Tab-separated table of C-alpha atoms in Angstrom:
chain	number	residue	atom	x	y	z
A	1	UNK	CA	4.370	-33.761	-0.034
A	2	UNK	CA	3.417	-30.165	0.811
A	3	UNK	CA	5.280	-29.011	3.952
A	4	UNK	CA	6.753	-25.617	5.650
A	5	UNK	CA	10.088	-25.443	7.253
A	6	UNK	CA	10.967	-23.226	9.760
A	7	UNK	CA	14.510	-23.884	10.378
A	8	UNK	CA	15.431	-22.062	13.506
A	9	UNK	CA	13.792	-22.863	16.560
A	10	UNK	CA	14.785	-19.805	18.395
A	11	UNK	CA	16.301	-16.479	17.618
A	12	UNK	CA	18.151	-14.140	19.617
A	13	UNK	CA	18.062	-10.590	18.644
A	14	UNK	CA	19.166	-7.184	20.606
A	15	UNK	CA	16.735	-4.912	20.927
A	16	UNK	CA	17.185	-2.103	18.186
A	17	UNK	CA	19.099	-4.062	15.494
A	18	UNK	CA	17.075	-5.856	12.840
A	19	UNK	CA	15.493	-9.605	13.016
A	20	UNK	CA	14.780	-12.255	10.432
A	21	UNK	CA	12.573	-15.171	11.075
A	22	UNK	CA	12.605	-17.581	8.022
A	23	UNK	CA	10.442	-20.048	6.077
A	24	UNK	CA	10.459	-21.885	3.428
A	25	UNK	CA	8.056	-24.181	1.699
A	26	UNK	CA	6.998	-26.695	-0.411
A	27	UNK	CA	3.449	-26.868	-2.010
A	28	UNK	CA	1.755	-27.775	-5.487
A	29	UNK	CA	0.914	-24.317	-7.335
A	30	UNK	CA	0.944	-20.611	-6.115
A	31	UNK	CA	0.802	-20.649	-2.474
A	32	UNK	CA	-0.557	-18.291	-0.255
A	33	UNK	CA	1.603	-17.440	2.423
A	34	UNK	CA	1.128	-15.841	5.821
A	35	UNK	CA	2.316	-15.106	9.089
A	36	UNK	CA	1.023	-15.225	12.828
A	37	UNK	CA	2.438	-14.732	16.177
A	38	UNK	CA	1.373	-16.258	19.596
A	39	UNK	CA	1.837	-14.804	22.413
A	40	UNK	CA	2.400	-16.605	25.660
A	41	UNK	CA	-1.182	-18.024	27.076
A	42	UNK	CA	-3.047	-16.531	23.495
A	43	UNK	CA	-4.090	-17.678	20.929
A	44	UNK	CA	-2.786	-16.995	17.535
A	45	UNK	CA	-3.047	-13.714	15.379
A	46	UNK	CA	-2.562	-12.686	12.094
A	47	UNK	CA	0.421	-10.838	10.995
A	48	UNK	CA	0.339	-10.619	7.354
A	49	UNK	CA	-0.190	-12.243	4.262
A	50	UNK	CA	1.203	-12.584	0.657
A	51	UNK	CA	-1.056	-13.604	-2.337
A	52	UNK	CA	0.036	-12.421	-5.372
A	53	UNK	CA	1.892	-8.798	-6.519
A	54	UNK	CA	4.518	-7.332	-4.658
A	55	UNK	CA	7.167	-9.644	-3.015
A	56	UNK	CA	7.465	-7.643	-0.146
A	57	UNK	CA	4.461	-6.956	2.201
A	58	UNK	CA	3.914	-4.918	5.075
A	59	UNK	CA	1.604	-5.826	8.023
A	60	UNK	CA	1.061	-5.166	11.254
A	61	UNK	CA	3.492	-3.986	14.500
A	62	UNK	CA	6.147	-2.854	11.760
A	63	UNK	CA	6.489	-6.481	10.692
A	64	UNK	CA	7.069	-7.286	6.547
A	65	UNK	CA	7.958	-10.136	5.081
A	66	UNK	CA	10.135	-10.861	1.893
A	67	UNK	CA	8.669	-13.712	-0.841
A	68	UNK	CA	10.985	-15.354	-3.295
A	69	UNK	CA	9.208	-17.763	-5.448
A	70	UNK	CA	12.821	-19.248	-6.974
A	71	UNK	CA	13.874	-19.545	-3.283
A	72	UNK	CA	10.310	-20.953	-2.087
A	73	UNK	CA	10.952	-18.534	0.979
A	74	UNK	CA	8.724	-15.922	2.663
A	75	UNK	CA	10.954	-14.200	5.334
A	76	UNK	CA	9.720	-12.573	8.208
A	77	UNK	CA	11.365	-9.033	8.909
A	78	UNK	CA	11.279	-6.162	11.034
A	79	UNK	CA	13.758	-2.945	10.627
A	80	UNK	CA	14.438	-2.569	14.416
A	81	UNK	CA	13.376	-4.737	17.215
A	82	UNK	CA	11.260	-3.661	20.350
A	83	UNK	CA	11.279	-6.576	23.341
A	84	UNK	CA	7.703	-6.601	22.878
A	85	UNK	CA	8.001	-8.395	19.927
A	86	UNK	CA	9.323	-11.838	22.221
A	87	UNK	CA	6.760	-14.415	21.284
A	88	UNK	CA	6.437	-17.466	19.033
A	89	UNK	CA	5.968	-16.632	15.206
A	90	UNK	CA	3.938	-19.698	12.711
A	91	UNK	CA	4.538	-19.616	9.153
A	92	UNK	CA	1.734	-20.871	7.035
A	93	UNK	CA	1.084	-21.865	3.776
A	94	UNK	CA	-2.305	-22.688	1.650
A	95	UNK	CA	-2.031	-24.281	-1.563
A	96	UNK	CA	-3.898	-23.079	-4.339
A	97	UNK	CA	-5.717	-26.554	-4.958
A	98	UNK	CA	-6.044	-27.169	-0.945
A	99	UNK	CA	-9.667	-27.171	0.732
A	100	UNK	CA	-9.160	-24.072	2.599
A	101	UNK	CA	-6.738	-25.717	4.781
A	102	UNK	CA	-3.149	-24.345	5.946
A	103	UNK	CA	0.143	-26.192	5.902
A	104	UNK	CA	1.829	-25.128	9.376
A	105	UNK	CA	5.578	-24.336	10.704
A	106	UNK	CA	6.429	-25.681	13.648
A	107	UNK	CA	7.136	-22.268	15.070
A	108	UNK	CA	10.440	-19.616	15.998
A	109	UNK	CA	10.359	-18.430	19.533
A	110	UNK	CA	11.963	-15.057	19.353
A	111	UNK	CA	13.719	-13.682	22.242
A	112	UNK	CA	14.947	-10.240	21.671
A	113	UNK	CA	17.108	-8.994	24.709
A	114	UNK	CA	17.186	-5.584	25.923
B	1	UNK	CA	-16.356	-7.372	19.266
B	2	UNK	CA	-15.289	-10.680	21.242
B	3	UNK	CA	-14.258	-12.682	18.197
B	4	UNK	CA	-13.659	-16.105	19.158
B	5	UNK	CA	-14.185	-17.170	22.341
B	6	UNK	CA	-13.188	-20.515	23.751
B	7	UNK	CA	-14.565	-21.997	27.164
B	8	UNK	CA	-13.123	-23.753	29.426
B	9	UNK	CA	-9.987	-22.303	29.336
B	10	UNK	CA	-8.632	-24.853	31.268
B	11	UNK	CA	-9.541	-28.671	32.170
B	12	UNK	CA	-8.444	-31.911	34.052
B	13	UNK	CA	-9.930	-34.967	32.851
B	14	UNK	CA	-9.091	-38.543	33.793
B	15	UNK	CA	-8.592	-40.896	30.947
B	16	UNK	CA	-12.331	-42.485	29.495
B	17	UNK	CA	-14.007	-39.646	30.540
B	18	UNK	CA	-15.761	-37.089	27.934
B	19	UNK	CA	-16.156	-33.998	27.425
B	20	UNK	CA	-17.163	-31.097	24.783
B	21	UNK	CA	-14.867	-27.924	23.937
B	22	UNK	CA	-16.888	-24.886	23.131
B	23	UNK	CA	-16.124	-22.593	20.228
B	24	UNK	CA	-18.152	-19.529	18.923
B	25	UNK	CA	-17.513	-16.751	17.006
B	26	UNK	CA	-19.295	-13.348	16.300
B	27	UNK	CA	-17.861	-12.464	13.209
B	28	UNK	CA	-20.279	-14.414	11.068
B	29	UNK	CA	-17.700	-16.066	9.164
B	30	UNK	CA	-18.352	-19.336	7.209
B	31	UNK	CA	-15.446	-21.395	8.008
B	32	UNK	CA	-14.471	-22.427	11.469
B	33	UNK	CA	-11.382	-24.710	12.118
B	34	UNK	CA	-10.352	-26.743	15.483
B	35	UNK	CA	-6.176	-27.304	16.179
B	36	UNK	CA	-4.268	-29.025	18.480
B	37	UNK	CA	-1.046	-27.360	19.363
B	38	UNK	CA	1.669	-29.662	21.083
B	39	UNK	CA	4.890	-28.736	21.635
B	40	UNK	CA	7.542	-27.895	18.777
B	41	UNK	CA	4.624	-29.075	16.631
B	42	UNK	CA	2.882	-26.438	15.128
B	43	UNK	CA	-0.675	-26.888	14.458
B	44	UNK	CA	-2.471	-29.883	13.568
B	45	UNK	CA	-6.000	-29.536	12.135
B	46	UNK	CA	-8.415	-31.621	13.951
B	47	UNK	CA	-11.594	-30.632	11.778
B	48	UNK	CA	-12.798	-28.204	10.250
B	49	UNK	CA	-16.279	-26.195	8.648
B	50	UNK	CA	-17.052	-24.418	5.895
B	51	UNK	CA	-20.378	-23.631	7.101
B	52	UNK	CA	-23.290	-24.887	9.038
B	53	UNK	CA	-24.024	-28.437	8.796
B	54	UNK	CA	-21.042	-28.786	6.361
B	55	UNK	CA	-17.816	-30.850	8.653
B	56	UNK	CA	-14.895	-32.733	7.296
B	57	UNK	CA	-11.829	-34.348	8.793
B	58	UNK	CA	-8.746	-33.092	9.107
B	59	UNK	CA	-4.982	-34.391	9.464
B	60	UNK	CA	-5.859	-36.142	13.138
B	61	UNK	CA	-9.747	-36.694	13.355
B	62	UNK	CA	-8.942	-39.695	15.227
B	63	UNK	CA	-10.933	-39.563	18.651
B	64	UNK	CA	-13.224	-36.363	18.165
B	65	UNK	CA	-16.050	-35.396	16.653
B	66	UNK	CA	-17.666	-31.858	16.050
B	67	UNK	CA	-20.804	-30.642	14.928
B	68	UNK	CA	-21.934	-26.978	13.276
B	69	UNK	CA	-25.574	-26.522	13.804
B	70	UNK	CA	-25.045	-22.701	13.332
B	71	UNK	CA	-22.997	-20.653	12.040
B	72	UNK	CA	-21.494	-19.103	14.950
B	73	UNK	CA	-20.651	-22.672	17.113
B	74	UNK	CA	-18.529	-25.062	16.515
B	75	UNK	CA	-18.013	-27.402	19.941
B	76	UNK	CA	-15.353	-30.272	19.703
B	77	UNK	CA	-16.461	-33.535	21.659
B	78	UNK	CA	-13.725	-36.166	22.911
B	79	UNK	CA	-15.939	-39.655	23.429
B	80	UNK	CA	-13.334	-41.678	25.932
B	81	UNK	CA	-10.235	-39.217	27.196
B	82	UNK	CA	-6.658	-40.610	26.282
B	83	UNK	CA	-3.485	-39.269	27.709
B	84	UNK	CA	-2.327	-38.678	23.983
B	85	UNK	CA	-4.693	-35.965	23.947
B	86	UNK	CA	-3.342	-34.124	26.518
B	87	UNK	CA	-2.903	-30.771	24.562
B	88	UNK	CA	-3.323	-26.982	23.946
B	89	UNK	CA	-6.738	-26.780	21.681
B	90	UNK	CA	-7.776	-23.555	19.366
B	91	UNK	CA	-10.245	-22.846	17.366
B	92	UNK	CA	-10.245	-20.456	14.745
B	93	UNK	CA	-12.722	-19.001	12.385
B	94	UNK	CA	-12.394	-17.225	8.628
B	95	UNK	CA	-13.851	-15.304	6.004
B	96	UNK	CA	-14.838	-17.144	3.084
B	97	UNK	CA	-11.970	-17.260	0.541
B	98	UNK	CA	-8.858	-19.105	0.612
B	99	UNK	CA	-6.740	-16.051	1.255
B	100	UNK	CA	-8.820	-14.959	4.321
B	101	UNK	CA	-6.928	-14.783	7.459
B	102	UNK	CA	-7.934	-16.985	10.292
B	103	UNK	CA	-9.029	-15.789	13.726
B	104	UNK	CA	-8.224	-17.712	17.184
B	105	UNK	CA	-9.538	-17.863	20.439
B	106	UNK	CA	-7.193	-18.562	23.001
B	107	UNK	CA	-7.228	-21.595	23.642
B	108	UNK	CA	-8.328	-24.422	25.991
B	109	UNK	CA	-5.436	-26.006	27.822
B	110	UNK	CA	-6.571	-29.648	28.235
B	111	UNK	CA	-4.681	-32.233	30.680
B	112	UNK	CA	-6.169	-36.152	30.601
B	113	UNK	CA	-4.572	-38.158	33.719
């Protein structure tokens, strides 16, 4: 069965120092992985994405994420924390064979304390 | 540029009563999808739409039905209200292409009682 694992439900990071969010998956094929966050009250938005090249992409607030395909893992990552970056972060998969459909985490609140 | 925009944004409803979510989106994108989000649950996809007149099921059809006359709507009906649907609802719209991001409104908080 296809499925994405998220296995922290909440992380707890000091503002400045680095922060992981992890993932890993299981699909049929070469997935395409991504990331949102949701804000509290708002609706989800789009972080970044990996399809295919280089394992490590960069998207948006300073976020980038890490893919390693022996691992089935796609990492989210950010250098040095801000507080604004509290919120709930999804990690999704689509399977190459899927009908356009995505395989969701059950989400990572992420509490970074000033 | 509104996106997607989701009314109500919030609703009471007491159990066998119906009612019809309303999505739309301005981004003329072919492929709109409707969620329920419950608590440490993710997202479960409800149904979805690759373009107008074009709807298929997804994981938990069960007790809603949707229609896509146009491109840009996509409205969500539940027939007879059950307290098991008592949820947070999005829709979201994409691009065509399997590695298109998806867009989401935010939301239509939804309590049946």
């Amino acid at each position: 069965a296809q499925s994405v694992a998220q296995p922290e439900d909440q992380v707890n990071v000091a503002e400045g120092n680095p922060l992981t969010v992890k993932c890993t998956y299981s699909v049929s094929g070469n997935p395409y992985l991504f990331w949102y966050v949701q804000y509290p009250n708002r609706g989800l938005q789009f972080l970044l994405k990996y399809i295919t090249g280089d394992n490590l992409v960069k998207g948006s607030y300073g976020f980038e994420a890490e893919f390693n395909k022996s691992q089935t893992s796609f990492h989210l990552k950010k250098p040095s924390a801000l507080v604004s970056d509290s919120a709930l972060y999804f990690c999704a998969v689509r399977a190459y064979d899927s009908n356009y459909q995505l395989i969701w985490g059950a989400g990572t609140k992420l509490i970074i304390k000033p | 540029n509104a996106g997607v925009t989701q009314t109500p944004k919030f609703r009471i409803l007491k159990i066998g009563q119906s009612m019809t979510l309303q999505c739309t989106q301005d981004m003329n994108h072919n492929y709109m999808y409707w969620y329920r989000q419950d608590p440490g649950m993710g997202l479960k996809l409800i149904y979805y739409s690759v373009g107008a007149g074009i709807t298929d099921k997804g994981e938990v059809p069960n007790g809603y039905n949707v229609s896509r006359s146009t491109t840009e709507d996509f409205p969500l009906r539940l027939e007879l209200a059950a307290p098991s649907q008592t949820s947070v609802y999005f829709c979201a719209s994409s691009d065509r292409g399997s590695n298109q991001p998806q867009h989401f409104g935010d939301g239509t908080r939804l309590s049946i009682l």
